[in-house]
PDB file of C-alpha atoms in Angstrom:
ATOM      1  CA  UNK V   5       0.000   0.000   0.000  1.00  0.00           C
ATOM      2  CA  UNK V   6       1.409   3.542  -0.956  1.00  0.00           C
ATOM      3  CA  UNK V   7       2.006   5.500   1.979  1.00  0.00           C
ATOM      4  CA  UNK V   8       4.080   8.133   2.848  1.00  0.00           C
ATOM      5  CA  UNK V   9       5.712   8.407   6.582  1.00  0.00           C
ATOM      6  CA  UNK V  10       7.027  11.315   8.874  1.00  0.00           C
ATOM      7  CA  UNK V  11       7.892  11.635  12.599  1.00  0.00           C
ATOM      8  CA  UNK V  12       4.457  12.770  14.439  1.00  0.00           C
ATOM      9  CA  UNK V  13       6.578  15.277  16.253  1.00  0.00           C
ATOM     10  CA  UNK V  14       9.746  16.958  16.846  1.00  0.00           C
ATOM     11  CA  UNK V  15      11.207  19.197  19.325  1.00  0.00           C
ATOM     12  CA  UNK V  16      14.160  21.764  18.227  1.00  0.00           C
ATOM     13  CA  UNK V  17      15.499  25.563  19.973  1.00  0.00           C
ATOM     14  CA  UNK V  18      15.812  28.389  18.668  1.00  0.00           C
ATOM     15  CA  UNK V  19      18.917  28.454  16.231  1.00  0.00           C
ATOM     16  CA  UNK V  20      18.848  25.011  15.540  1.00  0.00           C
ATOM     17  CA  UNK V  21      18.865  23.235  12.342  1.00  0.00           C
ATOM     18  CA  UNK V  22      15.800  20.879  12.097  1.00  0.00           C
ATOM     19  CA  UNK V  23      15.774  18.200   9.545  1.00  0.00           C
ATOM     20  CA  UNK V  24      12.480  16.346   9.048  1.00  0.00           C
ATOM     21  CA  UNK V  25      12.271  13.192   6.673  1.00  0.00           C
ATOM     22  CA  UNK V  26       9.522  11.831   4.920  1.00  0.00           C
ATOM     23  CA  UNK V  27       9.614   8.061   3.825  1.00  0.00           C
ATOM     24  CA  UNK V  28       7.711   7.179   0.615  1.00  0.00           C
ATOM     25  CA  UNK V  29       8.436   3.972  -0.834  1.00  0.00           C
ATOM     26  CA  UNK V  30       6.618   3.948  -4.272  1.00  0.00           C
ATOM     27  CA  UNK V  31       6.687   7.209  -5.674  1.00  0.00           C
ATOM     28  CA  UNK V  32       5.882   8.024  -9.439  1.00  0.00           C
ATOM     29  CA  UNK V  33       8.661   7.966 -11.923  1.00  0.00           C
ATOM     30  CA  UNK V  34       7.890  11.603 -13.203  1.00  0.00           C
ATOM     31  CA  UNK V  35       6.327  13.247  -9.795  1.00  0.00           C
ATOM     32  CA  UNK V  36       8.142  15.867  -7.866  1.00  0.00           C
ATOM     33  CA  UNK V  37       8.415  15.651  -3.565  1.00  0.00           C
ATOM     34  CA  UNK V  38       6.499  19.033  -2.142  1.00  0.00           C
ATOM     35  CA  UNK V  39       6.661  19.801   1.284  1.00  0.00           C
ATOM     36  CA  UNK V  40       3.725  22.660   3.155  1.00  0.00           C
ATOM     37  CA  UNK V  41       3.767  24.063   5.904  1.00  0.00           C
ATOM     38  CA  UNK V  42       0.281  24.689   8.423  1.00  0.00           C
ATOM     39  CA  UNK V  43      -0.442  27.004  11.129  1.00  0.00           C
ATOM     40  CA  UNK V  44      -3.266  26.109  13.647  1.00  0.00           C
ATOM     41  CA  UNK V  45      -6.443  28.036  12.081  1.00  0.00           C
ATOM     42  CA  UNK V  46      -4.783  27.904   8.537  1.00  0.00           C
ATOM     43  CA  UNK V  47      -4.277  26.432   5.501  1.00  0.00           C
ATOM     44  CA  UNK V  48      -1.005  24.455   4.337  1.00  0.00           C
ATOM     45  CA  UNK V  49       1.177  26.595   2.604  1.00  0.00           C
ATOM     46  CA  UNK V  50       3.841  25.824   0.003  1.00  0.00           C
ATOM     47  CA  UNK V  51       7.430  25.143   1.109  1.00  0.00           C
ATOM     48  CA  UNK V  52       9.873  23.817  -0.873  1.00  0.00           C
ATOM     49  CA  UNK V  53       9.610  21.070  -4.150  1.00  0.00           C
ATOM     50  CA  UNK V  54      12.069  19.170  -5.776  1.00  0.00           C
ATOM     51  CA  UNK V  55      12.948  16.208  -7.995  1.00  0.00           C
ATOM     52  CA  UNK V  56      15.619  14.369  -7.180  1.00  0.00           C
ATOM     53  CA  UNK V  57      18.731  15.967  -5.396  1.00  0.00           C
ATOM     54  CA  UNK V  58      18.858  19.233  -3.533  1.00  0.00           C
ATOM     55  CA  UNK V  59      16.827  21.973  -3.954  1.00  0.00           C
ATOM     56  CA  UNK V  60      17.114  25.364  -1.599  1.00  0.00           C
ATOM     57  CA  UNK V  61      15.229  28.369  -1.575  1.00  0.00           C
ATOM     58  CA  UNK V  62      15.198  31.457   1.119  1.00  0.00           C
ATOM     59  CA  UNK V  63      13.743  29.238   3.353  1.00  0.00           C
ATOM     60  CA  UNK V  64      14.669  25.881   3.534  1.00  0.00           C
ATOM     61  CA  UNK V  65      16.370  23.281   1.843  1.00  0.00           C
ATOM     62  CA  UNK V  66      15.239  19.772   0.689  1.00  0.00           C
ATOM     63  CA  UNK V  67      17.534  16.855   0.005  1.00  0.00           C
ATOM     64  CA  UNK V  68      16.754  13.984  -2.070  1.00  0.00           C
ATOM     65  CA  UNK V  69      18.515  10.489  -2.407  1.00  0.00           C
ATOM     66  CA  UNK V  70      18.949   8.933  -5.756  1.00  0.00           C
ATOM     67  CA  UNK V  71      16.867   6.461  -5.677  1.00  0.00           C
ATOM     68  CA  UNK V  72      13.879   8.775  -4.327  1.00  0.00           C
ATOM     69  CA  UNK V  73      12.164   6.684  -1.866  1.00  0.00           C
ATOM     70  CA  UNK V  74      12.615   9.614   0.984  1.00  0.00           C
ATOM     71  CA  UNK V  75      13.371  12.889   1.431  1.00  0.00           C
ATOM     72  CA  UNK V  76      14.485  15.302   3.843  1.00  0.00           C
ATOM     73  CA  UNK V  77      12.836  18.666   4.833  1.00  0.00           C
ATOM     74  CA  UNK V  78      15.752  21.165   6.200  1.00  0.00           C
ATOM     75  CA  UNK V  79      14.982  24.046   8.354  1.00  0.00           C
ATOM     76  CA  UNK V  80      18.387  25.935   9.313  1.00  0.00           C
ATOM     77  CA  UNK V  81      18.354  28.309  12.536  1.00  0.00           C
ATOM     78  CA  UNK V  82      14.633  27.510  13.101  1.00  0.00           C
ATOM     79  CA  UNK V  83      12.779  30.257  15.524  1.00  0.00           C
ATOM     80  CA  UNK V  84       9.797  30.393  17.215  1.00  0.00           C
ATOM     81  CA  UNK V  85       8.049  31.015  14.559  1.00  0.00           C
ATOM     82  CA  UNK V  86       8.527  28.345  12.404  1.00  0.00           C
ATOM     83  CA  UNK V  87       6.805  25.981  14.753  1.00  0.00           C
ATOM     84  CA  UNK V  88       3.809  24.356  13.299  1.00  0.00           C
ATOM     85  CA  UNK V  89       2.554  21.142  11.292  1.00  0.00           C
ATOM     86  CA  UNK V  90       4.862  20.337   8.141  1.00  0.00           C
ATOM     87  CA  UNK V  91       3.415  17.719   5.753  1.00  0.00           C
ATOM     88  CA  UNK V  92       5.154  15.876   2.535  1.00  0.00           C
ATOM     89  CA  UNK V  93       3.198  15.368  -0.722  1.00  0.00           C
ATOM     90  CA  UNK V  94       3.862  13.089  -3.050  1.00  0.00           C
ATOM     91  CA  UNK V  95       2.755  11.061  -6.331  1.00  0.00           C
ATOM     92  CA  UNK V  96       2.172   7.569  -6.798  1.00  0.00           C
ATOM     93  CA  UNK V  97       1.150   5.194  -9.435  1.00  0.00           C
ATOM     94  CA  UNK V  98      -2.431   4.322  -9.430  1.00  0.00           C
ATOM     95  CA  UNK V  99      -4.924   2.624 -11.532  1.00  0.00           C
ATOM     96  CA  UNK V 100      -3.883   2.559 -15.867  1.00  0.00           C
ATOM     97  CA  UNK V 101      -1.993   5.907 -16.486  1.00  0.00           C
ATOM     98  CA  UNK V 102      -2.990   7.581 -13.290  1.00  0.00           C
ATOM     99  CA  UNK V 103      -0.892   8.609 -10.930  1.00  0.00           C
ATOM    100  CA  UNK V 104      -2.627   9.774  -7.013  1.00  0.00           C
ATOM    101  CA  UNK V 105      -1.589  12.220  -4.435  1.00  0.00           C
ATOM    102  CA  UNK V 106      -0.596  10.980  -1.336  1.00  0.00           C
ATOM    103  CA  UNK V 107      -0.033  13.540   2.104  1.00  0.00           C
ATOM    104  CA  UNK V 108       1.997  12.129   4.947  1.00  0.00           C
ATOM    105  CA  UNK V 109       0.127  13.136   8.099  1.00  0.00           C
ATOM    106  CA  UNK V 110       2.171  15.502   9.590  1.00  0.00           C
ATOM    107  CA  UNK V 111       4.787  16.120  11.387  1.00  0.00           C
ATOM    108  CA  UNK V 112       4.358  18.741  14.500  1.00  0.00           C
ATOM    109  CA  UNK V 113       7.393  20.562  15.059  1.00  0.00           C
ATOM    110  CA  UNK V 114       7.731  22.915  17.945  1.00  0.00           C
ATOM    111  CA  UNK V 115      10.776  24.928  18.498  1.00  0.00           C
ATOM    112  CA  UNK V 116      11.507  26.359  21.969  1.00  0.00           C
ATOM    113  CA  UNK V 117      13.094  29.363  23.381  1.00  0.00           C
TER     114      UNK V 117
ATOM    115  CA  UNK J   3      -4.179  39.482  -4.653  1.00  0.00           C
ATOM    116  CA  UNK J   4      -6.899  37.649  -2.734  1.00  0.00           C
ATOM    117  CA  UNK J   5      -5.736  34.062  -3.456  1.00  0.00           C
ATOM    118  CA  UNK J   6      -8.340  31.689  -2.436  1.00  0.00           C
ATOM    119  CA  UNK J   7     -11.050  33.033  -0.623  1.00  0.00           C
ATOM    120  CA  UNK J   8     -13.439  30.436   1.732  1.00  0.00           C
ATOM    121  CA  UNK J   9     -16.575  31.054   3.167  1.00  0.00           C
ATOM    122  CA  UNK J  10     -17.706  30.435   5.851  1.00  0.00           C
ATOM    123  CA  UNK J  11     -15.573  30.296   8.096  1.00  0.00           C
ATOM    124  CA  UNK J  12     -17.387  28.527  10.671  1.00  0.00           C
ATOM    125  CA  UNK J  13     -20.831  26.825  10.245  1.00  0.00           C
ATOM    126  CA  UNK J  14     -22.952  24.686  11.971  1.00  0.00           C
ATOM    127  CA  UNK J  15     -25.202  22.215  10.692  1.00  0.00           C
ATOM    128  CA  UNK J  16     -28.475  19.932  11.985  1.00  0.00           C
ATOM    129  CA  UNK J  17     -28.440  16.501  10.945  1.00  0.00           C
ATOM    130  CA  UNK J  18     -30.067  16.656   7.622  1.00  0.00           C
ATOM    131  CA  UNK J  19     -29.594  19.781   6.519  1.00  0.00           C
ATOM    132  CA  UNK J  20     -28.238  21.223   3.723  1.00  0.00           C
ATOM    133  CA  UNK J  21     -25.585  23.843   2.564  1.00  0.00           C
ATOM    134  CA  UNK J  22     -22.690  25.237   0.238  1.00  0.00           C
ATOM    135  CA  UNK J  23     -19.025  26.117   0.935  1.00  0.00           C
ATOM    136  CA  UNK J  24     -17.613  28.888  -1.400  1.00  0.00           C
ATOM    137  CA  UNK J  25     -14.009  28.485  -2.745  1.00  0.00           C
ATOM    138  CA  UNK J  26     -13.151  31.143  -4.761  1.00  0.00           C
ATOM    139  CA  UNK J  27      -9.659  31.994  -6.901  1.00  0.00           C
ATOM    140  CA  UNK J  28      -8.372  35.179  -8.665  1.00  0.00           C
ATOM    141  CA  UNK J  29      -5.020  33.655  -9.795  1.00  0.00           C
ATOM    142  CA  UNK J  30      -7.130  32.450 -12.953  1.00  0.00           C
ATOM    143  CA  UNK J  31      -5.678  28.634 -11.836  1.00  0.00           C
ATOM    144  CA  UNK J  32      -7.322  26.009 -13.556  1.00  0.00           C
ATOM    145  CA  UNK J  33      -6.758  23.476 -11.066  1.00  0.00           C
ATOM    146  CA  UNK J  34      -9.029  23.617  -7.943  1.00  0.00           C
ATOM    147  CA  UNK J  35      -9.912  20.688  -5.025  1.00  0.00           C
ATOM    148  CA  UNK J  36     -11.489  20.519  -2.077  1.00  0.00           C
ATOM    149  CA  UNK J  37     -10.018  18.394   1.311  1.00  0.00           C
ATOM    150  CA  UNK J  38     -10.907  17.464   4.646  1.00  0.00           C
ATOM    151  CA  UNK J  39      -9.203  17.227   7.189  1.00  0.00           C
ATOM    152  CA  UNK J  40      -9.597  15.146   9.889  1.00  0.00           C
ATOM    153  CA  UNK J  41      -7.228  14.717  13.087  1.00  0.00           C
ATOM    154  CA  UNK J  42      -4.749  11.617  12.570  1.00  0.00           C
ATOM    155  CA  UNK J  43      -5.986  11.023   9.079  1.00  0.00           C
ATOM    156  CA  UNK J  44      -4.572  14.050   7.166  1.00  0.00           C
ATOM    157  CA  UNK J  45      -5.518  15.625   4.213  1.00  0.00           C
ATOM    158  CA  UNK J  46      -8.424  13.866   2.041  1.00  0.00           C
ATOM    159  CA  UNK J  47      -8.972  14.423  -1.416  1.00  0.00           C
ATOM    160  CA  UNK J  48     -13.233  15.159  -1.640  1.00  0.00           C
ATOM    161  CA  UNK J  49     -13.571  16.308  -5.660  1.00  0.00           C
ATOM    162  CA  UNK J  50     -11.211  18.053  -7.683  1.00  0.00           C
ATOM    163  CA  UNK J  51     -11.547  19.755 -11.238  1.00  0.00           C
ATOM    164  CA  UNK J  52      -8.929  20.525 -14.016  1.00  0.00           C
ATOM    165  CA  UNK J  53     -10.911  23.868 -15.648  1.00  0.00           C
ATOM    166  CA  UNK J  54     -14.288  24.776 -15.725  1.00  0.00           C
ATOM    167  CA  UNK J  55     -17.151  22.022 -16.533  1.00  0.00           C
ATOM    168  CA  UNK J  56     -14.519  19.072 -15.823  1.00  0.00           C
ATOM    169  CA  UNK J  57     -15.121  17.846 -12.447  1.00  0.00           C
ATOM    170  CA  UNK J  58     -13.815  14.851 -10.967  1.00  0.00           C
ATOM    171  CA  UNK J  59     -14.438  12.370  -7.906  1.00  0.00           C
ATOM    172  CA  UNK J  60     -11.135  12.375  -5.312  1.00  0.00           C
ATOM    173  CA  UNK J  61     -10.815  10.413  -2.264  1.00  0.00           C
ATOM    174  CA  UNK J  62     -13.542  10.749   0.159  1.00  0.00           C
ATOM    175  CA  UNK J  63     -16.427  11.698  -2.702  1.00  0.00           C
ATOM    176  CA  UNK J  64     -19.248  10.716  -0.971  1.00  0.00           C
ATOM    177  CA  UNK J  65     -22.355  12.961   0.446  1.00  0.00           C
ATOM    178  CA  UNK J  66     -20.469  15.622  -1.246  1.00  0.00           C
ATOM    179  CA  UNK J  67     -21.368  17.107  -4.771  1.00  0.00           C
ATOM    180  CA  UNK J  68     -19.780  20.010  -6.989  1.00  0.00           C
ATOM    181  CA  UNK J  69     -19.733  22.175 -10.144  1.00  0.00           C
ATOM    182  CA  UNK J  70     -17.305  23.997 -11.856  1.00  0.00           C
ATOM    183  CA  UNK J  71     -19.182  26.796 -14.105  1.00  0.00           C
ATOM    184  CA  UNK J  72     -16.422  28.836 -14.176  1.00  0.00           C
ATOM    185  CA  UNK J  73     -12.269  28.997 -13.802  1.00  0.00           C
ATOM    186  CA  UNK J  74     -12.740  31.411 -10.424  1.00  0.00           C
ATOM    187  CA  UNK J  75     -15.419  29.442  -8.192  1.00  0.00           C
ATOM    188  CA  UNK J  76     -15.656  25.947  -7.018  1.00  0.00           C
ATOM    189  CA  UNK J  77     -18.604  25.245  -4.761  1.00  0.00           C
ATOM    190  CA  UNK J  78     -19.349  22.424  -2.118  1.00  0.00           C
ATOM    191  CA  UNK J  79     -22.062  21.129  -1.301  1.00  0.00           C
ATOM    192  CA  UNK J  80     -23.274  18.682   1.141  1.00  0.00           C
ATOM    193  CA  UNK J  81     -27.173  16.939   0.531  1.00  0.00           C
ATOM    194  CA  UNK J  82     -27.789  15.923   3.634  1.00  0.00           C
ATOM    195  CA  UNK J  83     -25.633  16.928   6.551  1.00  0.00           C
ATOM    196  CA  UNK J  84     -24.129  13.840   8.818  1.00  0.00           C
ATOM    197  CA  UNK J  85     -21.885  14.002  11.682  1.00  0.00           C
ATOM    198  CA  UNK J  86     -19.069  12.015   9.975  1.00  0.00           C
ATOM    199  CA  UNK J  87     -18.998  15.189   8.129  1.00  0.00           C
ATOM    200  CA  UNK J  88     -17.608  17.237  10.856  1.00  0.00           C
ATOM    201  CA  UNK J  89     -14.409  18.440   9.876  1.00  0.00           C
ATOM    202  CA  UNK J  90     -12.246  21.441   8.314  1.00  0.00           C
ATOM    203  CA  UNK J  91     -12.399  21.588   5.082  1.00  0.00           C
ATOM    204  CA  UNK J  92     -10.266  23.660   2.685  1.00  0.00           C
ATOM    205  CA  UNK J  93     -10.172  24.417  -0.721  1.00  0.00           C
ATOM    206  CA  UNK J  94      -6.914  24.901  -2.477  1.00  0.00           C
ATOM    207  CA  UNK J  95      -5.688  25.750  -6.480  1.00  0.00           C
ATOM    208  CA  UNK J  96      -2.575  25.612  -8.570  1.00  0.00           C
ATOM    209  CA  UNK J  97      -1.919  26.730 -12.261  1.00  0.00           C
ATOM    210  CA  UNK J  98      -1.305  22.781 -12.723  1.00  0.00           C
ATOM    211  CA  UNK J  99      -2.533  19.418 -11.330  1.00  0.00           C
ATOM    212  CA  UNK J 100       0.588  18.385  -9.925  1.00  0.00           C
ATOM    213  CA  UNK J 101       3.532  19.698 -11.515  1.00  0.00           C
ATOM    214  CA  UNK J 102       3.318  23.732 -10.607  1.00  0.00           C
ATOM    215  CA  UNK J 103       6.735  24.949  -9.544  1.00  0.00           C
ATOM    216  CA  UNK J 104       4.743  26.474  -6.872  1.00  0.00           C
ATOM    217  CA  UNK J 105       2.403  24.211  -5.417  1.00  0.00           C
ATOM    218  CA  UNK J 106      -1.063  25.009  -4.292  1.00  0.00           C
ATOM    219  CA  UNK J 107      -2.328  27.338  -2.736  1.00  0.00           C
ATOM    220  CA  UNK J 108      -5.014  26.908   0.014  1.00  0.00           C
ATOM    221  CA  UNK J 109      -8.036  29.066   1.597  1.00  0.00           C
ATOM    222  CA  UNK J 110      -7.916  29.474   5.566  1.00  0.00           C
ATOM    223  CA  UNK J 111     -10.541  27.051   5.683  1.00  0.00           C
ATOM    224  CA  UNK J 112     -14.162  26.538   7.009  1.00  0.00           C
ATOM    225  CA  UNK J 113     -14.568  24.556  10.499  1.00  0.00           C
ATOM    226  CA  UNK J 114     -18.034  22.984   9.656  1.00  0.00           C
ATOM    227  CA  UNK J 115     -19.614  21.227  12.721  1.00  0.00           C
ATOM    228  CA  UNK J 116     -22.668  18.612  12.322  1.00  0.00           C
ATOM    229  CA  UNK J 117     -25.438  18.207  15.342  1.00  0.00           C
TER     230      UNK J 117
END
């Protein structure tokens, strides 16, 4: 069964790096790895995406192994303010041609003073 | 630049009953779904729809309809109201089903609870 999997919660402090890794063991040929972020009382909100390697933008970086079966979500010198809910989104194979969406279900980070 | 705009925010429903959740884009995405989300079970795919008049069923599809008329609104409706339908649902877009550089973007969501 396609699944994806992520830590249900990590603890950091302030200035740390945080690295949070998603596990998805059959994910499509041609589908990219997106990671969102979700405040309480809010919708996810776009991150980071990537294909295979790394990928880094202003605020985070995401690493991805050759063969693509995980992937790693990096926060560097995390604050406060980046605690909150991060999910992973990925692609599988499904029935004929089609290919389905699948969310991990979260992963709660909370950094600490 | 709204984004995507959901209303209500909050709404509470009898058994039974019946009602519409507005989603509503201005980034003229073609792409537009609608999820639950439920605690420990994630995001669910409800109904999705790649441009207007193409709708199409997604996860969790049932007690749930929708229509597409055009590329800017993508209404939800529920027949009949049932508790299992308790849950926060958002609506979210993206200039492409799964490839957009960006990702999608999602409303703020509406917290709909069923008596």
């Amino acid at each position: 069964l396609a699944k994806t999997t992520q830590p249900i919660s990590m603890d950091s402090y302030e200035g740390q790096e945080v690295n949070i890794t998603c596990s998805h063991n059959n994910i499509a040929t041609n589908d990219y790895i997106t990671w969102y972020q979700q405040f309480p009382s809010q919708g996810p909100r776009f991150i980071i995406q990537g294909y295979k390697t790394k990928v880094t933008n202003e605020v985070a970086s995401l690493f991805i192994p050759a063969d693509r079966k995980s992937s790693t979500l990096s926060l560097p010198r995390v604050s406060l303010s980046d605690t909150a809910v991060y999910y992973c989104l990925v692609g599988v194979p499904n029935a004929g041609n089609n290919r389905k969406l699948i969310w991990g279900l979260g992963t709660s980070l909370a950094v600490n003073p | 630049n709204a984004g995507v705009t959901q209303t209500p925010k909050f709404q509470v429903l009898k058994t039974g009953q019946s009602m519409t959740l507005q989603c509503a884009q201005d980034m003229n995405h073609e792409y537009m779904s609608w999820y639950r989300q439920d605690p420990g079970m994630g995001l669910r795919l409800i109904h999705y729809s790649v441009g207007a008049g193409i709708t199409d069923q997604g996860e969790v599809p049932n007690g749930y309809n929708v229509s597409r008329s055009t590329t800017e609104d993508f209404p939800l409706r529920l027949l009949s109201a049932a508790p299992s339908q308790t849950s926060v649902y958002f609506c979210a877009s993206s200039d492409g089903i799964r490839d957009s550089p960006y990702g999608y973007t999602f409303g703020s969501g509406t917290r709909l609870t069923v008596v």
